[in-house]
Each structure stands twice: as C-alpha cells, then as structure tokens.
DNA sequence: ACCTGAACACCGTTCAAGT
DNA sequence: ACCTGAACACCGTTCAAGT
C-alpha cells in the first residue's frame, strides 16, 4: 500500500516547493480516507479539515472535486490490477478468475467511492480513470482467456464482462451488506455458475470488445 | 397509467380543500417526471417550478424530499407488482419468471429514481416502500416457486434473490446503457443461466427469508 | 387551511488578499 | 509560489407573513 513511490501521485507539473509537497500528501491521505468512508459524497470541507488545510488549497491542487476523486481512484485501480496479475500466475485458471472477482467485489465493499466512481466511468472523462479501466479489462481478459481455453469459462465471455459483473454482483448484494458484509458471496457464486454454463443458448452479443467508450454512436 | 384512482395518492389526512387537491396533483405529476428524468438528484426547486407552485408548498405536502420520493416510488412499485401478477397467470413458469425480470430491469432503465430508491431500501425507512418491497418479493417468490417446482429454477433460489438480481443485472449494464439501452439483456441471460444451473455446488446461504430488514443483528 | 418567498446552513467553486 | 477565507450560486428545509 505505502510501498509505492511517494509524493508523486499522478505527477503534478514539475518541481514543487517543499511545503506544497507536504500539503499535497496530507490532502491525498485525507481524501482517500474520507472517500472510502463516506463515498463520493464526502465533502471537500471535510477533507480540507482532516488534512489541516484551507478549503481553497484543495482547489489549488485539483481544479475540481472530481479531479481529486480521480487521483484517489486511480491508485485503487492500480491495486486491483496488481491483484489480477498476481492471480494470473496461479496454475488453476478457474480459481484464478474466481479469486480475482472476489477481490474486486471485496474492494467495492470496503471502499464506497470506488464503485460509485467506476459506475460512472462513461461520465467521468478522466484519462487516468479511462486508462485504469482499460488496464483492468485487459487484466480480466487475460484471466478470462485462460479459463476459456481450459473450458471452465463459456466461450462468449470476455474481460469487459468480468469487470462489469464484479460491479453487478456488488450491487446485487448492497441491500444486504449492512447486515452481512459477505452476503455478496452467494451472488458471485451464482454469477460464476452462469459464466461456466454449457449447453445453453448463446448470449446476446457483447457491445464493445476494446475500449468501453466508442467515439461514435 | 392514469386509469388508477385519482388524487388520493398515499391518502393524505382527510378532506382537503379543493385548491390543495389541485396543488398536490400538480406536485406529484411534476415530481414523477423530474425524478424519472434526473433521478434522485432532481431538485425540489425544479419540481416546484414545473408544478407552478412555491418551494415552500412542496414541504407543506411532504415534510422532506425523501417523503415525496417515497410517494412516487410507491406507485412505480405497484406497477411492477401488477406485472408480476400478470406473469403468474402464464402457463410457462420459466418464461414467466424471465419476463418478470425483463420488465423489472427495463423499468430501472427508464426510471433512474426507481433504482436509486430501491438500492437504498435499508436506509429509506418508509413503511410504504418497505411494504411495497415486500410485496415485490412475495410476487417474485410466487413466480420462483412455480419455476422451482418444474425444475427450471435451482432449488436454492428465492423471491428475494430474484428481486436483488434484477437490480444487479441493471447495474452490471449501467456503463453500456448510454450506448445501447438494451445491453442489459446479455447479463440477464447470463444470470438466468446461473439461476437454472444444475449439478453445481450449492450456493452460500441466503440471508433472510422474509422481510429484508431484521430488527436484530 | 393553504400558499409563499425570504432566511438558514449546507454544498462546490472562485478569487482578491496575504505570506 | 503557495495558502487562505470571504463571497457566490446552488442545495434542502424552516417559518413568519400573507390570503
């Protein structure tokens, strides 16, 4: 978590004054905490107070609240991508895919802002988030490909499906999570059964193979 | 749609002055439109303007914005319950369940406020919504029971699962809906395959059989 | 009894004034 | 170069004043 390179998160311009570097670090830490706890609705004032800085300073570092959110979410995405790559080295392709999806749903449960941000991927036009999302799809696709080859995943499932389904499983369980934070497991297993189903009708086609957002349409 | 009994929506106290009845009707109409278009975030000012009344008047009829939302959502729920009962009369139990779920997802797609409200069912402590939700579960359960009996639905699926999965399917497809409003069909079919899966591991247990919110825990 | 709009405490955002 | 807090246009909500 904190073993990454420090300070340079999303590399702001070049060469900052020492005090600004400190301020920025405190800001990012506070924002990460507030967003994880309160979701996207956590207020800028709340973040500023927790970081011990003025409200105006937040907007000096990030032009909008959304930009700040994107910086935080970018890091969370990186973490999930890393998890996917770790799973890709496992021998059992089926288990690797399931464990990747479990990690994803679990992350959603523990970080409200993460799902809220990803759900609005088409709206949030942040290159960092778009790039992160495509990395996630690529990672998921590599896991899916292996599982397809050894027959544990149906032929018409791709990486984008995997990512979208992680989100769907989370939302399926949302109303139950307050009472039981692991209620999502039931629906992940159900979904996974659907993903391996054989001898059924072929699914209606997937929309996009590559990037989530086409320029046309 | 407008063939229902007029004016009495959620029966306010007793005997209103004629002008108040007119105001209330305009308010409910405006609120239904604004919420469907803009989701929960549609503003009270927007609704008041569209209804041609003052902002304060909104709060005279409904103590909070949430109460107004609940009145609107209550009606939408009734519509879906009716659809479920219609499907229950169909001979093919499997098709009835699938068509009920299709109608549900489709409703979510066309009415943003509806999903947003249902997702927060545990938070929204409105008896009307709670009651409506339980009616939905009961309706879904009657469809599920028939499908379970004739073997087209796995034995460990219940009505609550059905309702939660409708929501999940919607959210799975959310990022694609702007580009293709029927993208959810792919995931509904996948989910449905999971729901009929046989010869697989039993699912982790369901949390609650009856009402969604236990008093304990 | 019913409606209204000004007033309040919030929100994200801007910016002149300070160091 | 960097930070700050007052000021702005919003938000949901309250309430004294009008009919």
Coordinates of C-alpha atoms (C1' of nucleotides) in Angstrom, one line a residue:
Chain A
X1 CA 0.0 0.0 0.0
X2 CA 2.6 2.6 1.0
X3 CA 5.5 0.8 -0.7
X4 CA 4.7 2.7 -3.9
X5 CA 6.8 5.7 -4.8
X6 CA 5.8 8.6 -2.6
X7 CA 4.7 12.1 -3.2
X8 CA 4.5 12.0 -7.0
X9 CA 0.9 10.7 -7.2
X10 CA -0.3 11.5 -10.7
X11 CA 2.9 13.6 -11.1
X12 CA 1.8 17.2 -10.7
X13 CA 3.7 19.6 -13.1
X14 CA 7.4 19.7 -12.2
X15 CA 9.3 20.6 -9.1
X16 CA 7.1 21.7 -6.2
X17 CA 8.0 23.7 -3.3
X18 CA 8.7 21.6 -0.2
X19 CA 5.7 22.9 1.7
X20 CA 3.4 22.3 -1.3
X21 CA 4.6 18.6 -1.4
X22 CA 3.7 18.2 2.2
X23 CA 0.3 19.8 1.8
X24 CA -0.5 17.6 -1.2
X25 CA 0.5 14.5 0.6
X26 CA -1.8 15.4 3.5
X27 CA -4.6 16.2 1.1
X28 CA -4.4 12.9 -0.7
X29 CA -4.3 11.0 2.5
X30 CA -7.3 12.8 3.9
X31 CA -9.2 12.5 0.7
X32 CA -8.6 8.7 0.5
X33 CA -9.9 8.2 4.0
X34 CA -13.0 10.5 3.6
X35 CA -13.9 9.0 0.2
X36 CA -13.5 5.4 1.4
X37 CA -15.7 6.1 4.4
X38 CA -18.4 8.4 3.0
X39 CA -18.2 7.7 -0.7
X40 CA -18.3 10.3 -3.4
X41 CA -20.5 12.5 -1.1
X42 CA -17.7 13.2 1.4
X43 CA -17.4 16.9 1.3
X44 CA -14.4 19.0 0.3
X45 CA -14.6 20.9 3.6
X46 CA -14.4 17.7 5.5
X47 CA -11.3 16.6 3.5
X48 CA -9.7 20.0 4.0
X49 CA -10.3 20.0 7.7
X50 CA -9.0 16.4 8.1
X51 CA -5.8 17.4 6.1
X52 CA -5.4 20.6 8.3
X53 CA -5.5 22.9 5.3
X54 CA -7.9 25.6 3.9
X55 CA -10.7 24.7 1.6
X56 CA -9.2 26.9 -1.2
X57 CA -6.0 24.9 -1.1
X58 CA -7.8 21.8 -2.2
X59 CA -8.8 23.6 -5.4
X60 CA -5.3 24.8 -5.9
X61 CA -4.1 21.2 -6.2
X62 CA -7.1 19.8 -8.0
X63 CA -9.3 22.0 -10.2
X64 CA -12.4 20.2 -9.2
X65 CA -13.6 17.7 -6.6
X66 CA -13.9 15.1 -9.4
X67 CA -10.2 15.5 -10.3
X68 CA -9.3 14.8 -6.7
X69 CA -11.5 11.8 -6.7
X70 CA -9.9 10.5 -9.9
X71 CA -6.4 10.7 -8.4
X72 CA -7.6 8.6 -5.4
X73 CA -9.5 6.1 -7.6
X74 CA -6.5 5.7 -9.9
X75 CA -4.5 4.3 -7.0
X76 CA -7.2 1.9 -6.0
X77 CA -7.4 0.7 -9.6
X78 CA -3.7 0.0 -9.7
X79 CA -4.1 -2.2 -6.6
X80 CA -6.7 -4.3 -8.3
X81 CA -4.7 -4.6 -11.5
X82 CA -1.8 -5.9 -9.4
X83 CA -4.1 -8.4 -7.7
X84 CA -5.2 -9.6 -11.2
X85 CA -1.6 -10.1 -12.3
X86 CA -0.8 -12.0 -9.2
X87 CA -3.7 -14.3 -9.9
X88 CA -2.6 -14.7 -13.5
X89 CA 0.4 -16.6 -12.2
X90 CA -1.7 -19.2 -10.4
X91 CA -1.9 -22.6 -12.2
X92 CA -5.7 -23.1 -11.8
X93 CA -7.3 -20.8 -14.3
X94 CA -10.8 -21.2 -12.9
X95 CA -9.7 -20.5 -9.4
X96 CA -7.7 -17.5 -10.5
X97 CA -10.6 -15.9 -12.2
X98 CA -12.9 -16.5 -9.2
X99 CA -10.4 -15.1 -6.8
X100 CA -9.8 -12.0 -8.9
X101 CA -13.6 -11.4 -8.9
X102 CA -13.8 -12.0 -5.2
X103 CA -11.0 -9.4 -4.6
X104 CA -12.8 -6.9 -6.8
X105 CA -16.2 -7.2 -5.0
X106 CA -14.4 -7.1 -1.7
X107 CA -12.7 -3.9 -2.6
X108 CA -16.0 -2.4 -3.6
X109 CA -17.5 -3.3 -0.3
X110 CA -14.7 -1.7 1.7
X111 CA -14.4 1.4 -0.5
X112 CA -17.7 3.1 -1.3
X113 CA -16.2 5.8 -3.5
X114 CA -14.6 3.2 -5.7
X115 CA -17.8 1.6 -7.0
X116 CA -19.5 5.0 -7.3
X117 CA -16.7 6.2 -9.4
X118 CA -16.5 3.2 -11.6
X119 CA -20.2 3.0 -12.2
X120 CA -20.0 6.5 -13.8
X121 CA -17.0 5.6 -15.9
X122 CA -18.6 6.8 -19.1
X123 CA -19.4 10.2 -17.4
X124 CA -16.1 10.7 -15.6
X125 CA -14.0 11.7 -18.6
X126 CA -10.7 11.3 -16.8
X127 CA -7.9 9.9 -18.9
X128 CA -6.3 8.3 -15.8
X129 CA -9.5 6.5 -14.9
X130 CA -10.2 5.5 -18.5
X131 CA -6.7 4.1 -18.8
X132 CA -7.0 2.3 -15.5
X133 CA -10.3 0.9 -16.5
X134 CA -8.9 -0.4 -19.7
X135 CA -6.0 -1.9 -17.8
X136 CA -8.5 -3.7 -15.6
X137 CA -10.3 -5.0 -18.6
X138 CA -7.0 -6.2 -20.1
X139 CA -6.1 -8.0 -16.9
X140 CA -9.5 -9.5 -16.6
X141 CA -9.3 -10.6 -20.3
X142 CA -6.0 -12.4 -19.7
X143 CA -7.6 -14.3 -16.8
X144 CA -10.7 -15.0 -18.9
X145 CA -8.7 -16.3 -21.9
X146 CA -7.0 -19.0 -19.9
X147 CA -10.3 -20.0 -18.3
X148 CA -12.0 -20.1 -21.7
X149 CA -9.2 -22.3 -23.1
X150 CA -9.5 -24.9 -20.4
X151 CA -13.2 -24.9 -20.8
X152 CA -14.1 -23.6 -17.3
X153 CA -15.4 -20.3 -18.8
X154 CA -18.0 -20.2 -21.6
X155 CA -16.7 -19.2 -25.0
X156 CA -18.6 -15.9 -25.3
X157 CA -17.4 -14.3 -22.1
X158 CA -14.7 -11.6 -22.2
X159 CA -12.7 -9.3 -19.9
X160 CA -15.2 -6.5 -20.0
X161 CA -17.9 -8.8 -19.0
X162 CA -15.9 -9.9 -16.0
X163 CA -15.3 -6.3 -14.8
X164 CA -19.0 -5.4 -15.3
X165 CA -20.1 -8.5 -13.5
X166 CA -17.9 -7.7 -10.5
X167 CA -19.8 -4.4 -10.2
X168 CA -23.1 -6.1 -10.7
X169 CA -22.5 -8.7 -8.0
X170 CA -21.7 -5.9 -5.6
X171 CA -24.9 -4.1 -6.3
X172 CA -27.0 -7.2 -6.1
X173 CA -25.9 -7.6 -2.5
X174 CA -25.9 -4.0 -1.5
X175 CA -29.1 -4.0 0.5
X176 CA -27.8 -7.0 2.5
X177 CA -24.3 -5.8 3.2
X178 CA -25.1 -3.7 6.3
X179 CA -26.4 -6.9 7.9
X180 CA -23.8 -9.2 6.5
X181 CA -20.7 -7.8 4.7
X182 CA -20.0 -11.1 3.0
X183 CA -23.5 -11.6 1.6
X184 CA -22.1 -11.0 -1.9
X185 CA -20.6 -14.4 -2.0
X186 CA -23.9 -16.0 -2.7
X187 CA -24.4 -13.9 -5.8
X188 CA -20.8 -14.2 -7.0
X189 CA -21.2 -18.0 -7.0
X190 CA -24.5 -17.7 -8.8
X191 CA -22.9 -15.5 -11.4
X192 CA -19.9 -17.7 -11.7
X193 CA -22.2 -20.7 -12.4
X194 CA -23.8 -18.6 -15.2
X195 CA -20.3 -17.8 -16.5
X196 CA -19.5 -21.5 -16.9
X197 CA -22.9 -22.7 -18.1
X198 CA -22.6 -25.0 -21.1
X199 CA -25.3 -26.3 -23.4
X200 CA -27.3 -23.1 -23.0
X201 CA -28.4 -20.6 -25.6
X202 CA -25.6 -18.3 -26.7
X203 CA -25.8 -14.9 -25.0
X204 CA -26.9 -11.7 -26.8
X205 CA -23.7 -10.2 -28.1
X206 CA -21.3 -8.0 -26.2
X207 CA -21.3 -4.4 -27.1
X208 CA -17.6 -3.4 -27.3
X209 CA -14.6 -5.5 -27.3
X210 CA -11.9 -2.9 -26.7
X211 CA -12.3 0.4 -25.0
X212 CA -15.5 0.9 -23.2
X213 CA -16.5 4.1 -24.9
X214 CA -16.7 4.3 -28.6
X215 CA -16.4 7.8 -30.1
X216 CA -19.3 7.2 -32.4
X217 CA -22.9 6.2 -31.7
Chain B
X1 CA -51.2 4.6 -16.2
X2 CA -53.8 7.3 -15.4
X3 CA -56.6 4.8 -15.1
X4 CA -55.9 4.5 -11.4
X5 CA -58.0 6.3 -8.8
X6 CA -57.0 9.9 -8.9
X7 CA -56.0 12.4 -6.3
X8 CA -55.7 10.1 -3.3
X9 CA -52.1 9.0 -3.8
X10 CA -50.9 7.8 -0.4
X11 CA -54.1 9.2 1.1
X12 CA -53.2 12.5 2.8
X13 CA -55.0 13.0 6.1
X14 CA -58.7 13.6 5.4
X15 CA -60.7 16.0 3.3
X16 CA -58.5 18.6 1.6
X17 CA -59.6 21.9 0.3
X18 CA -60.2 21.9 -3.4
X19 CA -57.2 24.1 -4.3
X20 CA -54.9 21.9 -2.2
X21 CA -56.0 18.8 -4.0
X22 CA -55.2 20.5 -7.3
X23 CA -51.8 21.7 -6.0
X24 CA -51.0 18.2 -4.7
X25 CA -51.8 16.6 -8.1
X26 CA -49.6 19.0 -10.0
X27 CA -46.9 18.4 -7.5
X28 CA -47.0 14.7 -7.8
X29 CA -47.0 14.8 -11.6
X30 CA -44.1 17.2 -11.7
X31 CA -42.1 15.1 -9.2
X32 CA -42.7 11.9 -11.1
X33 CA -41.4 13.5 -14.3
X34 CA -38.4 15.2 -12.7
X35 CA -37.3 12.1 -10.7
X36 CA -37.7 9.8 -13.7
X37 CA -35.5 12.1 -15.9
X38 CA -32.9 13.3 -13.4
X39 CA -33.0 10.6 -10.7
X40 CA -33.0 11.3 -7.0
X41 CA -30.9 14.4 -7.6
X42 CA -33.6 16.3 -9.3
X43 CA -34.1 19.4 -7.1
X44 CA -37.1 20.4 -5.2
X45 CA -36.9 23.9 -6.8
X46 CA -37.1 22.2 -10.2
X47 CA -40.1 20.3 -9.2
X48 CA -41.9 23.3 -7.7
X49 CA -41.3 25.4 -10.8
X50 CA -42.5 22.6 -13.1
X51 CA -45.6 22.3 -10.9
X52 CA -46.1 26.0 -10.9
X53 CA -46.0 26.3 -7.1
X54 CA -43.7 27.8 -4.5
X55 CA -40.8 25.8 -3.0
X56 CA -42.4 26.1 0.5
X57 CA -45.6 24.4 -0.7
X58 CA -43.7 21.2 -1.6
X59 CA -42.7 20.9 2.1
X60 CA -46.3 21.6 3.2
X61 CA -47.4 18.4 1.4
X62 CA -44.4 16.3 2.1
X63 CA -42.2 17.0 5.2
X64 CA -39.0 16.0 3.3
X65 CA -37.8 15.4 -0.2
X66 CA -37.5 11.8 0.7
X67 CA -41.1 11.5 1.6
X68 CA -42.1 13.0 -1.8
X69 CA -39.8 10.5 -3.5
X70 CA -41.3 7.6 -1.5
X71 CA -44.8 8.6 -2.7
X72 CA -43.7 8.5 -6.3
X73 CA -41.7 5.2 -5.9
X74 CA -44.6 3.6 -4.2
X75 CA -46.7 3.9 -7.4
X76 CA -43.9 2.5 -9.6
X77 CA -43.6 -0.5 -7.3
X78 CA -47.3 -1.1 -7.6
X79 CA -46.9 -1.2 -11.4
X80 CA -44.2 -3.8 -11.2
X81 CA -46.2 -5.9 -8.7
X82 CA -49.1 -5.9 -11.2
X83 CA -46.8 -7.0 -13.9
X84 CA -45.6 -9.9 -11.7
X85 CA -49.2 -11.0 -11.1
X86 CA -50.0 -10.9 -14.8
X87 CA -47.0 -13.1 -15.5
X88 CA -48.1 -15.5 -12.7
X89 CA -51.1 -16.4 -14.9
X90 CA -48.9 -17.5 -17.8
X91 CA -48.6 -21.3 -18.2
X92 CA -44.8 -21.4 -18.8
X93 CA -43.3 -20.8 -15.4
X94 CA -39.8 -20.4 -16.8
X95 CA -40.9 -17.8 -19.3
X96 CA -43.0 -16.0 -16.7
X97 CA -40.0 -15.5 -14.4
X98 CA -37.8 -14.3 -17.2
X99 CA -40.3 -11.9 -18.5
X100 CA -40.9 -10.5 -15.0
X101 CA -37.2 -9.9 -14.6
X102 CA -37.0 -8.3 -18.0
X103 CA -39.9 -6.0 -17.1
X104 CA -38.1 -5.1 -13.9
X105 CA -34.7 -4.3 -15.5
X106 CA -36.5 -2.3 -18.2
X107 CA -38.3 -0.3 -15.6
X108 CA -35.0 0.5 -13.9
X109 CA -33.5 1.7 -17.2
X110 CA -36.4 4.0 -17.9
X111 CA -36.7 5.4 -14.4
X112 CA -33.5 6.4 -12.8
X113 CA -35.0 7.4 -9.4
X114 CA -36.6 3.9 -9.1
X115 CA -33.3 2.0 -8.8
X116 CA -31.7 4.7 -6.7
X117 CA -34.5 4.5 -4.3
X118 CA -34.6 0.7 -4.1
X119 CA -30.9 0.4 -3.8
X120 CA -31.2 2.3 -0.5
X121 CA -34.1 0.3 0.7
X122 CA -32.5 -0.4 4.1
X123 CA -31.8 3.3 4.5
X124 CA -35.1 4.7 3.4
X125 CA -37.2 3.8 6.3
X126 CA -40.6 4.5 4.7
X127 CA -43.3 2.0 5.6
X128 CA -44.8 2.4 2.1
X129 CA -41.6 1.5 0.4
X130 CA -40.8 -1.3 2.8
X131 CA -44.3 -2.7 2.3
X132 CA -44.0 -2.3 -1.5
X133 CA -40.7 -4.1 -1.5
X134 CA -42.1 -7.0 0.5
X135 CA -45.0 -7.2 -2.0
X136 CA -42.4 -7.4 -4.8
X137 CA -40.6 -10.1 -3.0
X138 CA -43.8 -12.1 -2.4
X139 CA -44.7 -11.7 -6.1
X140 CA -41.3 -12.8 -7.2
X141 CA -41.5 -15.7 -4.8
X142 CA -44.7 -17.0 -6.3
X143 CA -43.1 -16.9 -9.7
X144 CA -39.9 -18.5 -8.3
X145 CA -41.9 -21.3 -6.6
X146 CA -43.5 -22.5 -9.8
X147 CA -40.2 -22.4 -11.7
X148 CA -38.5 -24.3 -8.9
X149 CA -41.2 -27.0 -9.0
X150 CA -41.0 -27.7 -12.7
X151 CA -37.2 -27.8 -12.3
X152 CA -36.3 -24.7 -14.4
X153 CA -35.1 -22.8 -11.3
X154 CA -32.5 -24.2 -9.0
X155 CA -33.8 -25.3 -5.6
X156 CA -31.9 -22.7 -3.5
X157 CA -33.3 -19.6 -5.2
X158 CA -36.0 -17.5 -3.6
X159 CA -38.0 -14.4 -4.4
X160 CA -35.6 -12.0 -2.6
X161 CA -32.8 -13.4 -4.8
X162 CA -34.9 -12.6 -7.9
X163 CA -35.5 -9.0 -6.8
X164 CA -31.9 -8.4 -5.9
X165 CA -30.7 -9.9 -9.1
X166 CA -32.9 -7.6 -11.2
X167 CA -31.1 -4.7 -9.6
X168 CA -27.8 -6.4 -10.1
X169 CA -28.3 -7.0 -13.8
X170 CA -29.2 -3.4 -14.2
X171 CA -26.1 -2.2 -12.6
X172 CA -23.9 -4.6 -14.5
X173 CA -25.0 -3.0 -17.7
X174 CA -25.1 0.6 -16.5
X175 CA -21.9 1.7 -18.2
X176 CA -23.2 0.4 -21.5
X177 CA -26.7 1.7 -21.4
X178 CA -26.0 5.2 -22.8
X179 CA -24.6 3.5 -26.0
X180 CA -27.2 0.7 -26.1
X181 CA -30.3 0.8 -23.9
X182 CA -30.8 -2.9 -24.3
X183 CA -27.3 -4.0 -23.3
X184 CA -28.7 -5.5 -20.1
X185 CA -30.2 -8.5 -22.0
X186 CA -26.8 -10.1 -22.2
X187 CA -26.4 -10.1 -18.5
X188 CA -30.0 -11.0 -17.7
X189 CA -29.5 -14.2 -19.8
X190 CA -26.2 -14.9 -18.1
X191 CA -27.8 -14.5 -14.7
X192 CA -30.7 -16.6 -15.8
X193 CA -28.3 -19.4 -16.8
X194 CA -26.8 -19.2 -13.3
X195 CA -30.3 -19.4 -11.8
X196 CA -31.1 -22.7 -13.6
X197 CA -27.6 -24.2 -13.2
X198 CA -27.8 -27.8 -12.1
X199 CA -25.1 -30.1 -10.8
X200 CA -23.1 -27.3 -9.4
X201 CA -22.1 -26.6 -5.8
X202 CA -24.9 -25.3 -3.6
X203 CA -24.8 -21.6 -3.1
X204 CA -23.7 -19.9 0.1
X205 CA -27.0 -19.5 2.1
X206 CA -29.5 -16.6 1.7
X207 CA -29.5 -14.1 4.5
X208 CA -33.2 -13.5 5.2
X209 CA -36.2 -15.4 4.0
X210 CA -38.9 -12.9 5.0
X211 CA -38.7 -9.1 5.4
X212 CA -35.4 -7.6 4.1
X213 CA -34.6 -5.9 7.4
X214 CA -34.3 -7.9 10.6
X215 CA -34.7 -5.9 13.8
X216 CA -31.7 -7.7 15.3
X217 CA -28.1 -8.1 14.1
Chain C
dA1 C1' -56.4 26.0 5.7
dC2 C1' -53.3 26.8 2.4
dC3 C1' -49.5 29.1 0.0
dT4 C1' -45.3 32.0 -0.4
dG5 C1' -40.6 33.8 -0.6
dA6 C1' -37.1 35.4 2.4
dA7 C1' -33.7 33.3 5.6
dC8 C1' -30.6 29.5 7.2
dA9 C1' -27.0 26.1 7.0
dC10 C1' -25.0 23.5 3.8
dC11 C1' -22.6 22.4 -0.8
dG12 C1' -18.6 23.0 -4.7
dT13 C1' -16.0 26.7 -6.7
dT14 C1' -13.7 31.4 -7.3
dC15 C1' -10.6 34.8 -6.3
dA16 C1' -8.5 39.0 -4.0
dA17 C1' -5.5 39.5 -0.4
dG18 C1' -1.9 37.8 2.2
dT19 C1' 3.0 35.2 3.1
Chain D
dA1 C1' 4.8 30.0 -5.4
dC2 C1' 1.8 28.8 -2.3
dC3 C1' -2.1 29.3 1.0
dT4 C1' -6.4 31.4 2.9
dG5 C1' -11.1 32.7 4.0
dA6 C1' -14.7 35.6 2.4
dA7 C1' -18.0 35.6 -1.3
dC8 C1' -21.1 33.3 -4.9
dA9 C1' -24.6 30.3 -6.6
dC10 C1' -26.5 26.3 -5.5
dC11 C1' -29.0 22.8 -2.3
dG12 C1' -32.9 21.0 1.3
dT13 C1' -35.5 22.9 4.9
dT14 C1' -37.9 26.3 8.1
dC15 C1' -41.1 29.8 9.1
dA16 C1' -43.2 34.5 9.6
dA17 C1' -46.3 36.8 6.9
dG18 C1' -49.8 36.9 3.7
dT19 C1' -54.7 35.1 1.5

